[in-house]
Coordinates of C-alpha atoms and ligand atoms in Angstrom, one line a residue:
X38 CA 0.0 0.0 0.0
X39 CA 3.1 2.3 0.9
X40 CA 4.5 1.5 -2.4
X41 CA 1.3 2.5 -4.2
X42 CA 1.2 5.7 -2.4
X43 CA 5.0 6.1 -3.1
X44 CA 4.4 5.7 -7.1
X45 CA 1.0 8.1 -7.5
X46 CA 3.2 10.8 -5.6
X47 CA 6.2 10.1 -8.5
X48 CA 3.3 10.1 -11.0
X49 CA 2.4 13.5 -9.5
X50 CA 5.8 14.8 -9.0
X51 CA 6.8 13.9 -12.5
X52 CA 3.4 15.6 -14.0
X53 CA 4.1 18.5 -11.9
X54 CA 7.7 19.0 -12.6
X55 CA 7.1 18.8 -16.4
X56 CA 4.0 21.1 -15.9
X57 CA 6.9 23.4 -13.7
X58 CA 9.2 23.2 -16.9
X59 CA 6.0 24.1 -19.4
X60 CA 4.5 26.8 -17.7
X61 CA 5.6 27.6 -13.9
X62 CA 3.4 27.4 -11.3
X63 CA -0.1 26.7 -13.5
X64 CA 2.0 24.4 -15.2
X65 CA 2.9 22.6 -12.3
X66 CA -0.9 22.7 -10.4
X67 CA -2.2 21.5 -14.2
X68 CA 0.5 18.6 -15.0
X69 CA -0.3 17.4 -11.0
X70 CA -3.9 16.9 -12.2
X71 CA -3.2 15.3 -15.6
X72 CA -0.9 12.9 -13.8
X73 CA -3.5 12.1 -11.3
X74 CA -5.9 11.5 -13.7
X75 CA -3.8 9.1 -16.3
X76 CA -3.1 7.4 -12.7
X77 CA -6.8 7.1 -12.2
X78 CA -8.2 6.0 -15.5
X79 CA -5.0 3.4 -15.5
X80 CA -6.2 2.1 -12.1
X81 CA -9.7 1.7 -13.0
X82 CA -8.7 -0.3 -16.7
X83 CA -6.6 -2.8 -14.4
X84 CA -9.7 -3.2 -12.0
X85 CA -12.3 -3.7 -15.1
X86 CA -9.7 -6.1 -16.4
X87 CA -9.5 -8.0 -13.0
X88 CA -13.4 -8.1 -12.8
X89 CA -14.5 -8.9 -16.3
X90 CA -11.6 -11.7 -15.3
X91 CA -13.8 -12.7 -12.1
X92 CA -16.9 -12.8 -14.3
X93 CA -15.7 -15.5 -16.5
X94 CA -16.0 -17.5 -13.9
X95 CA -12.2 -19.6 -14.6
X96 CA -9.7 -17.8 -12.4
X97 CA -7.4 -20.7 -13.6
X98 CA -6.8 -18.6 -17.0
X99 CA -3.6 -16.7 -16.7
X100 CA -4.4 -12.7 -15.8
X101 CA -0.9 -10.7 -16.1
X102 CA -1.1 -7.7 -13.6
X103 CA 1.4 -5.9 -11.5
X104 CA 1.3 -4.3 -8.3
X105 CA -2.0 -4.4 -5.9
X106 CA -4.0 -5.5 -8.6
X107 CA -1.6 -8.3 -9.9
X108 CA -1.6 -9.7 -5.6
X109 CA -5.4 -9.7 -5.3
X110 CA -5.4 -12.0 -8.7
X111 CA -3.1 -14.6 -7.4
X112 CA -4.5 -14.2 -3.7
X113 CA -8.2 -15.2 -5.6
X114 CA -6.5 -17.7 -7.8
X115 CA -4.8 -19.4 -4.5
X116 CA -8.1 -19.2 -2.5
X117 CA -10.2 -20.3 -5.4
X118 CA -7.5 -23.7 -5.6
X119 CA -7.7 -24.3 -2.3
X120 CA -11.9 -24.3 -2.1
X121 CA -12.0 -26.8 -5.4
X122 CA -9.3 -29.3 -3.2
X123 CA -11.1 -29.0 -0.5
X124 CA -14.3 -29.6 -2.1
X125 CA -12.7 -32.8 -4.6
X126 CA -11.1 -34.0 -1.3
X127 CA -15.1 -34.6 0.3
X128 CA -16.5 -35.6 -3.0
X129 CA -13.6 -38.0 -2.8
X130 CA -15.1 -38.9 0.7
X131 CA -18.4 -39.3 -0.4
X132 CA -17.9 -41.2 -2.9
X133 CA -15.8 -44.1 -0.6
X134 CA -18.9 -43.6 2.1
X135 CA -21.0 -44.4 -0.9
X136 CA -18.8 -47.2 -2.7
X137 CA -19.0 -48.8 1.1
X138 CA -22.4 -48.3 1.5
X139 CA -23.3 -49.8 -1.9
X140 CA -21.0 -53.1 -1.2
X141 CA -23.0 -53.5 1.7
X142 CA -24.9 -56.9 1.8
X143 CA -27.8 -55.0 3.1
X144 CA -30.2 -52.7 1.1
X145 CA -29.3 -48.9 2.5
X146 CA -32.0 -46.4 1.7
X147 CA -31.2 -43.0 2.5
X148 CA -34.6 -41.1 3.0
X149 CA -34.8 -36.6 3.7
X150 CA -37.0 -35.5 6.0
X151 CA -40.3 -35.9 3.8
X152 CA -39.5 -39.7 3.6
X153 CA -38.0 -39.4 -0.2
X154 CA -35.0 -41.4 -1.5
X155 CA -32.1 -39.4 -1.7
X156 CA -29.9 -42.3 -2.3
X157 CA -29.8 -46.1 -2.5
X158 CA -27.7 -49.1 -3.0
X159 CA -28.6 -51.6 -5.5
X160 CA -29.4 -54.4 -2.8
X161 CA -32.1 -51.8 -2.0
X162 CA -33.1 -51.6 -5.0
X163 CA -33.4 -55.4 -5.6
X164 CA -35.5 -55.9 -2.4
X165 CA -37.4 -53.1 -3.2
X166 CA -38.1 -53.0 -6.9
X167 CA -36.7 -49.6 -6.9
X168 CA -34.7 -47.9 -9.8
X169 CA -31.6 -45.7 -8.3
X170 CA -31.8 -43.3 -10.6
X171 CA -35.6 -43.1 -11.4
X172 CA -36.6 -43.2 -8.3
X173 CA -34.6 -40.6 -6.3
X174 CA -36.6 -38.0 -4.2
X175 CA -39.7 -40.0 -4.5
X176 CA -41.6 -41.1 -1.2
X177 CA -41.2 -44.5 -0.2
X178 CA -44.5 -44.3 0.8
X179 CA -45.7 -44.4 -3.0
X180 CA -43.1 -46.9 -4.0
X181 CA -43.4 -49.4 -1.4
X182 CA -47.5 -50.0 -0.6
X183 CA -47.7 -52.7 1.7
X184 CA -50.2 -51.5 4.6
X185 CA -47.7 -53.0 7.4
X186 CA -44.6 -51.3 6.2
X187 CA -46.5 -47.8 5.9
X188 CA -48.2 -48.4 9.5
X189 CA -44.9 -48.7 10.5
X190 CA -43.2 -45.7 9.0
X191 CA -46.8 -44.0 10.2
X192 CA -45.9 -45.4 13.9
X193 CA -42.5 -43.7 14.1
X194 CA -41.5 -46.3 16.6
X195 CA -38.3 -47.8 15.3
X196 CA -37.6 -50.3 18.1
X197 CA -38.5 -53.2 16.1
X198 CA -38.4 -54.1 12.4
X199 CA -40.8 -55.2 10.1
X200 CA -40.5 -58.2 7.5
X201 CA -42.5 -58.0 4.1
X202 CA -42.3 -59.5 0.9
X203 CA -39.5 -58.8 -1.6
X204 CA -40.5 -57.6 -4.8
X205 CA -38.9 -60.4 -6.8
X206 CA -41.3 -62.9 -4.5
X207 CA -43.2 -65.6 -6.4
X208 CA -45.2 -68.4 -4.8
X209 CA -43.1 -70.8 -6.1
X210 CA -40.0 -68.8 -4.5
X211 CA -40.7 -66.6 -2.0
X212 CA -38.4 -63.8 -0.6
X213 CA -38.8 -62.0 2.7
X214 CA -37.0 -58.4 3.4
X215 CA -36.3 -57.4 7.2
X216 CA -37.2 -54.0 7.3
X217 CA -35.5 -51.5 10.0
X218 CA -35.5 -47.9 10.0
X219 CA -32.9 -45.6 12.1
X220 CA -33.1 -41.9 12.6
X221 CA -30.8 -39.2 12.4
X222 CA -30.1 -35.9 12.1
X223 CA -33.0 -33.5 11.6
X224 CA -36.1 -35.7 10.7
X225 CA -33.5 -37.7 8.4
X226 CA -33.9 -41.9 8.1
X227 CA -31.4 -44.6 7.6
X228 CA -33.5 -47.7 6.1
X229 CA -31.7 -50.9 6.1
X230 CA -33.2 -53.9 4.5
X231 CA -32.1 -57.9 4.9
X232 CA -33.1 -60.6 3.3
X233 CA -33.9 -62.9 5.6
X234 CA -35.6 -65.7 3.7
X235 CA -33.1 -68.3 3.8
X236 CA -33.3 -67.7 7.9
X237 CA -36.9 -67.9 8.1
X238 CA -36.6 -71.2 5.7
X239 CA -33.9 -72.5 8.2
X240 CA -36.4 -71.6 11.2
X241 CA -39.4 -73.1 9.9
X242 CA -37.2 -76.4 9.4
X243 CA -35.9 -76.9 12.6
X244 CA -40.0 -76.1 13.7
X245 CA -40.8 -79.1 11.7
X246 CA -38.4 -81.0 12.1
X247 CA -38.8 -80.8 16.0
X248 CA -42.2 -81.6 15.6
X249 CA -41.4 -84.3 13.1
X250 CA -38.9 -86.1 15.5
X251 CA -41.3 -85.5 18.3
X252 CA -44.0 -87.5 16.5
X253 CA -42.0 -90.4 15.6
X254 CA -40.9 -91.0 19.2
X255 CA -44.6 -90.0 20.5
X256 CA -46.2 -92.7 18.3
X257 CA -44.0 -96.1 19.6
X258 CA -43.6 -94.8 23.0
X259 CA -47.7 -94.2 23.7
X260 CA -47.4 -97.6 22.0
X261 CA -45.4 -99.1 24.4
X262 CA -47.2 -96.9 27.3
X263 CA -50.5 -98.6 26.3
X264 CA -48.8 -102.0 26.3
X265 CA -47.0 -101.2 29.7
X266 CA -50.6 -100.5 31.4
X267 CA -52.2 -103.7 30.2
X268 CA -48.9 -105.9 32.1
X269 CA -49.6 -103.9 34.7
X270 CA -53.3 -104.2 35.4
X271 CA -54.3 -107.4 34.1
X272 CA -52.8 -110.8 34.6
X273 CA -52.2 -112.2 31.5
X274 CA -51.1 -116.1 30.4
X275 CA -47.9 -116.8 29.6
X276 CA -48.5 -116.6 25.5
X277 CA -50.4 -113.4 25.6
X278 CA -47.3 -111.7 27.9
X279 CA -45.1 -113.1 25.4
X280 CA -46.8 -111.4 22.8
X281 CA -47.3 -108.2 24.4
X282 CA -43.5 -108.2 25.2
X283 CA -42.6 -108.6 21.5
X284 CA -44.8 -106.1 20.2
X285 CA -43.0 -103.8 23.1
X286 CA -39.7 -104.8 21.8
X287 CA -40.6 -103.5 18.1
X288 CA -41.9 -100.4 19.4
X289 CA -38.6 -99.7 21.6
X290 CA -36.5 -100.9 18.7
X291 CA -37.9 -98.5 16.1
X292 CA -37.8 -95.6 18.9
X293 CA -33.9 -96.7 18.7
X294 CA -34.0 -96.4 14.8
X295 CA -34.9 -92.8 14.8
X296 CA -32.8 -92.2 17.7
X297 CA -29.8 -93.7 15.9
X298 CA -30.5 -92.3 12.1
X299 CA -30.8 -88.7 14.2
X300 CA -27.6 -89.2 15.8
X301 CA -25.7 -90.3 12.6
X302 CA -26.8 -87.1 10.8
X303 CA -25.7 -84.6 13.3
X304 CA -23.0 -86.6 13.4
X305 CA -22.5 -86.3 9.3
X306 CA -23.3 -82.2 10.1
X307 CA -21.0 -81.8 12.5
X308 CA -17.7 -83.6 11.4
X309 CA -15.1 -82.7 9.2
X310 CA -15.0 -83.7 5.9
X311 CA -13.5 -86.7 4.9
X312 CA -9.9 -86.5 3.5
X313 CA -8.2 -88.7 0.9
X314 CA -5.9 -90.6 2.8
X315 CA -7.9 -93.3 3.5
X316 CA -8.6 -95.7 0.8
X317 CA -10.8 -99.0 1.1
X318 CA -11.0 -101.5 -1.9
X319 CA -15.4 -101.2 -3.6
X320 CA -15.4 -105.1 -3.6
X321 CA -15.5 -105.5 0.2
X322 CA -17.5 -102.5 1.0
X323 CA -20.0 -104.1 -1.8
X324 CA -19.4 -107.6 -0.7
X325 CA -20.9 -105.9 2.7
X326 CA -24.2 -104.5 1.3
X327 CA -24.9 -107.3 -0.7
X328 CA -24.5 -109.6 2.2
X329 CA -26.9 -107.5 4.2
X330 CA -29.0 -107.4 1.3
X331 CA -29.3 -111.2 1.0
X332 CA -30.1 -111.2 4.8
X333 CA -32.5 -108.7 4.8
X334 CA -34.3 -110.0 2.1
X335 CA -34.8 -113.3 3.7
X336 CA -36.2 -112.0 6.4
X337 CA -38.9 -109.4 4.6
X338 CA -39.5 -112.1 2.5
X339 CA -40.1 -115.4 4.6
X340 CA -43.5 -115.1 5.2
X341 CA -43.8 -114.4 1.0
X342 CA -44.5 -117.1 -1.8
X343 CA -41.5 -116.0 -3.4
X344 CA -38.5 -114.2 -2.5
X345 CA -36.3 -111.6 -4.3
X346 CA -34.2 -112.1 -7.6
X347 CA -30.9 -110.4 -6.2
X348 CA -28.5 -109.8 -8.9
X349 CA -25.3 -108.2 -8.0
X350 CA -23.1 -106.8 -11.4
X351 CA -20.3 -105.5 -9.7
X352 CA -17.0 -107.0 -11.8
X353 CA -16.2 -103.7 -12.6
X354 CA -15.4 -102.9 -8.7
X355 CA -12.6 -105.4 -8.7
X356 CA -9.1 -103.8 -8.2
X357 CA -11.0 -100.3 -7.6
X358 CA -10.1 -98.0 -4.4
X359 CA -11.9 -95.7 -2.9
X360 CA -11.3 -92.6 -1.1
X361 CA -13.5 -91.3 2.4
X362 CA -14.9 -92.9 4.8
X363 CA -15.9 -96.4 4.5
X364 CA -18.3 -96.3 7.1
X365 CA -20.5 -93.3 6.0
X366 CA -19.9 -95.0 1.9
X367 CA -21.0 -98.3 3.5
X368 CA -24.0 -97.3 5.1
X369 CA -25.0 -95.0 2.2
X370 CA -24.6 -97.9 -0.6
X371 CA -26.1 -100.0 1.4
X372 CA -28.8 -97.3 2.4
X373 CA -29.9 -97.9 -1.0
X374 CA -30.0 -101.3 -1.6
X375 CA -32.1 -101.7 1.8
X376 CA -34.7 -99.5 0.4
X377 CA -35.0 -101.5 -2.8
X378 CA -35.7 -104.7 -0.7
X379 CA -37.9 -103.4 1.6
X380 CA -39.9 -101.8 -1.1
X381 CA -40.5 -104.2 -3.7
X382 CA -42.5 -106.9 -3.3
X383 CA -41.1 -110.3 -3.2
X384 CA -40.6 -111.9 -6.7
X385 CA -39.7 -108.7 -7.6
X386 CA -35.9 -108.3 -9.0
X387 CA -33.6 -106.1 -7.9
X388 CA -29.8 -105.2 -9.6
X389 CA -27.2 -103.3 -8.1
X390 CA -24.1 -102.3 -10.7
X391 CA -20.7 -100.7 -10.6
X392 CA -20.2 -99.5 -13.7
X393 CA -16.8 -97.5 -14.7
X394 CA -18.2 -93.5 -16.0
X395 CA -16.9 -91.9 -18.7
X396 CA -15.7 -89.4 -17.0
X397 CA -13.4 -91.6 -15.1
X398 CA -15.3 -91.8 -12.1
X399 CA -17.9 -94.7 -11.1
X400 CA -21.4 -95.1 -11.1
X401 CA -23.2 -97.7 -7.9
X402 CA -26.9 -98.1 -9.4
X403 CA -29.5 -99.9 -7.7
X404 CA -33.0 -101.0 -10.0
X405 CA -35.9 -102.5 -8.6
X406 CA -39.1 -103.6 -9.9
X407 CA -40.7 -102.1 -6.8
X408 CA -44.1 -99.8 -7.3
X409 CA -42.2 -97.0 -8.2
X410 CA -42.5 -93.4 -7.2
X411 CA -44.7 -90.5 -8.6
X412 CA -42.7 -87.5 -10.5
X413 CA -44.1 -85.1 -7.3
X414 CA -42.4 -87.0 -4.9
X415 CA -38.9 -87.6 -6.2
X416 CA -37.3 -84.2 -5.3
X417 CA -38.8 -84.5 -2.0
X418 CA -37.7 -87.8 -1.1
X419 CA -34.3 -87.1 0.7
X420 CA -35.8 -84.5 2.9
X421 CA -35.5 -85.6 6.3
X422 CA -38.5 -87.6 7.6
X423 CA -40.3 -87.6 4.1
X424 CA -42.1 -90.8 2.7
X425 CA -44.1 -91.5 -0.3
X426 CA -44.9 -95.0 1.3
X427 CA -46.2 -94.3 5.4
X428 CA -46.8 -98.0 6.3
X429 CA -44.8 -99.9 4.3
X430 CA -41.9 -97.8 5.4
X431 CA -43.0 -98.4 9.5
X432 CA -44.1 -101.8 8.7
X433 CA -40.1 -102.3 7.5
X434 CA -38.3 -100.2 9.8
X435 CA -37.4 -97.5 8.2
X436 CA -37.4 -94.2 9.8
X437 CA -37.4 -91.5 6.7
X438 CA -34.2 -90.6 7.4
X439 CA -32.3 -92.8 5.0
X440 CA -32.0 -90.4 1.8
X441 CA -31.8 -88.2 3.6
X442 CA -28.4 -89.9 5.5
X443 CA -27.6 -90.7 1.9
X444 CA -27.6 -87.0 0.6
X445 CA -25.9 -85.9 3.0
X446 CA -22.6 -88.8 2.5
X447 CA -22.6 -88.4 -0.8
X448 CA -22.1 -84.9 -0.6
X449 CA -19.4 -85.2 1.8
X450 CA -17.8 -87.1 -0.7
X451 CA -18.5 -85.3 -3.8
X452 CA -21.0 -87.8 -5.2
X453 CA -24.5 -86.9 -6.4
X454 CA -27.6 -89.0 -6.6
X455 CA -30.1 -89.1 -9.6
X456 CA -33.2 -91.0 -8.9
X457 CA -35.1 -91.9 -11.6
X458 CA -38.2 -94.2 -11.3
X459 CA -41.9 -94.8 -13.2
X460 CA -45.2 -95.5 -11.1
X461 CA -45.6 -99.6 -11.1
X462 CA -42.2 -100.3 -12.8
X463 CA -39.5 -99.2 -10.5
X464 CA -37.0 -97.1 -9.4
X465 CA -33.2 -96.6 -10.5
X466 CA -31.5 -95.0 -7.9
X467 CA -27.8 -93.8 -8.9
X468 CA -24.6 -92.4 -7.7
X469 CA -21.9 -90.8 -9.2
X470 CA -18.3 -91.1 -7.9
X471 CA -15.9 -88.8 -8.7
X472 CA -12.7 -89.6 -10.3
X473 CA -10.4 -88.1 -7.9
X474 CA -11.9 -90.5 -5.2
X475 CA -11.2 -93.3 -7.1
X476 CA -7.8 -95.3 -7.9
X477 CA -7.0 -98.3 -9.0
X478 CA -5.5 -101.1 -6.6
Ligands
LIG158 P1 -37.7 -94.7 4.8 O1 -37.0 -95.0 6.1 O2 -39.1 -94.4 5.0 O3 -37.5 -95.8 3.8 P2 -36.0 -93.1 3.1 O4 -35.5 -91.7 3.4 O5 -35.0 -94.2 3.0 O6 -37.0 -93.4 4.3 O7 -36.9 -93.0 1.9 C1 -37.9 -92.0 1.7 C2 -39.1 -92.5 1.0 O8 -38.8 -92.8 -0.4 C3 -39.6 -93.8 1.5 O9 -40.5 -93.6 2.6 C4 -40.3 -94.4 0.3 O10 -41.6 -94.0 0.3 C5 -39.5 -93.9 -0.9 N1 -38.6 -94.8 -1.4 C6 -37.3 -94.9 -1.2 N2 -36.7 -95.9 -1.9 C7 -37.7 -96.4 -2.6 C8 -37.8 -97.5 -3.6 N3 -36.7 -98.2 -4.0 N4 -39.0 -97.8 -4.2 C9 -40.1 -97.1 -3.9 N5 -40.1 -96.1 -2.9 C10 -38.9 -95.8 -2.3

């Protein structure tokens, strides 16, 4: 500012002393004046430059001016910079709050004060139907009408949340959203959104399956209650207690059934898988089965005009490893066979093969010439506790666990089943072995 001062009082001595030299003292007073004013109109051409500059709004475009006018350029310039880092640097932020927001496996709505989207992550979107970009600063009320979910916004109570359906739901595959609104700021809501169908599936499972393993045990042990009683209040002959104590035993043996099938698959859940360092030879886990087989069948069978027609094509097995645990492959293969026996009729012919796959890996097969199994029932059939066939299953000890034992080994191992079967022909039931569980011997 001193230095300005210093060079309008030059400008004015310079205008005065030439003025001096022209015409004395008028000379001087008049040269002072023209000076000033030069210095003036100078000044004010270096401001309009410096505003029309501001006006174009990019301060980034070089401006060359000297003096006061030439600092207050770079002093804007250097303030202007440091308000466009400043505001990159919490773009920048927002933009990593949003990227972690929108990699969230839950939906994230962001709603303003009137209850309209200001933002939302595609999981959102999903659960919702919504569109992102379409969609932004409508209400939710008008996008999402189901009556519980706007009583709830209505109710302003947060504490709990509220499930409804997904938008993508179907009958045939439903989806349910957990719902949960949190507030903040002024009026301002977080909406978070979970699909929670899997957990509701899982949850009305274990219900059934609770009141599924309660029922099997109910049904033998009022059974046996029933029988207890009668011992106990009447005396009966020798014969009839004989009797009564058999059918007792049957009851308490097929309690012990579902008992033990339970405790094998928690068992299968809750080991590790196994490895493949243990390797057993197919021929004697198959001579096995088929001995049972044999055994069983003689005994369904012995009350029967005719027995089964066993046929075991298992050549193929011979000098073949395989890899896991023999006693969950046993009872699996075996699993298999059983069923086939206690389902077809005697006379009926039953053929279990080990066939080499193309793949390199083996096929076990069991065909029967049982009754065969509807269409509806065959992906059904290795839930737990399911059965096509109520009484001849009981009558023949079976628990409807067994597929579902089966299923669970032979994905331990890395086999799948395929059950293929026609109503009053028969059933094929198959598994494929995977190559890399298999060697030769
Ligand atoms: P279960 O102990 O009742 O035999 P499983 O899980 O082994 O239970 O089998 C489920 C149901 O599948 C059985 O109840 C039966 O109705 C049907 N099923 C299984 N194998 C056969 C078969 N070879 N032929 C006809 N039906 C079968």
């Amino acid at each position: 500012m001193v230095l300005r001062f210093l060079i309008f009082l030059f400008w004015q001595l310079l205008g005065g002393a030439i003025g001096w030299w022209q015409g004395s003292a008028w000379g001087a007073a008049l040269g002072a004046a023209v000076a000033a004013w030069v210095w003036f109109v100078l000044d004010m051409w270096r401001g309009g430059r410096m505003l029309r500059w501001l006006r174009q709004g990019d301060v980034q475009r070089g401006l060359e001016l000297y003096g006061l006018w030439g600092e207050a350029v770079e002093r804007v310039r250097r303030l202007v910079r440091q308000q466009q880092d400043l505001v990159r640097e919490s773009d920048k932020r927002l933009q990593d709050i949003l990227g972690a927001l929108q990699a969230s496996p839950n939906g994230v709505v962001l709603l303003d004060e009137e209850g309209r989207i200001e933002w939302c992550n595609d999981t959102a979107a999903e659960h919702f139907g919504f569109d992102p970009q379409r969609d932004a600063l409508q209400s939710i009320r008008n996008l999402v009408r189901d009556p519980e979910f706007n009583a709830y916004l209505a109710e302003h109570d947060y504490a709990r949340d509220v499930v409804l359906e997904g938008r993508s739901s179907t009958p045939s595959r439903p989806v349910r959203v957990s719902v949960h609104v949190h507030t903040y700021g002024e009026g301002r809501a977080l909406l978070l959104s979970r699909d929670v169908t899997a957990l509701e599936q899982a949850e009305a499972m274990r219900r059934d399956f609770v009141a599924n393993v309660s029922h099997e045990i109910r049904t033998p042990l009022t059974v046996l209650t029933g029988f207890v009683e009668t011992l106990q209040t009447l005396d009966l002959e020798a014969p009839d207690r004989a009797r009564y104590l058999a059918m007792m035993a049957q009851q308490a043996a097929r309690m012990q059934s579902v008992v033990q099938d339970l405790l094998t698959l928690s068992r299968l859940e809750g080991s590790p898988l196994p490895g493949m360092a243990e390797w057993t030879p197919v021929s004697s886990l198959l001579q096995r089965c088929e001995e049972e087989s044999r055994a069983l069948s003689a005994l369904l069978t012995q009350n029967q005009a005719q027995g089964h027609v066993l046929e075991f094509d298992t050549g193929a097995a011979q000098w073949q490893d395989i890899a896991g645990s023999p006693a969950e492959l046993q009872s699996a293969l075996s699993n298999l066979i059983s069923n086939a026996v206690r389902y077809t009729p005697g006379g009926g012919r039953i053929v279990v093969r080990w066939e080499r796959a193309a793949d390199g890996g083996a096929v076990f097969s069991v065909q029967d010439t049982g009754p065969g199994i509807a269409p509806e029932h065959i992906p059904r059939l290795t839930e737990r506790f399911y059965r096509v066939d109520r009484s001849r299953s009981r009558e023949t000890g079976g628990t409807g666990l067994g597929l579902a034992i089966v299923k669970h080994v032979l994905q331990r191992h890395g086999a799948s089943l395929d059950i293929r079967s026609t109503l009053g022909k028969g059933s094929t039931f198959s598994v494929h072995l995977p190559p890399a569980r298999l060697r030769s011997s």
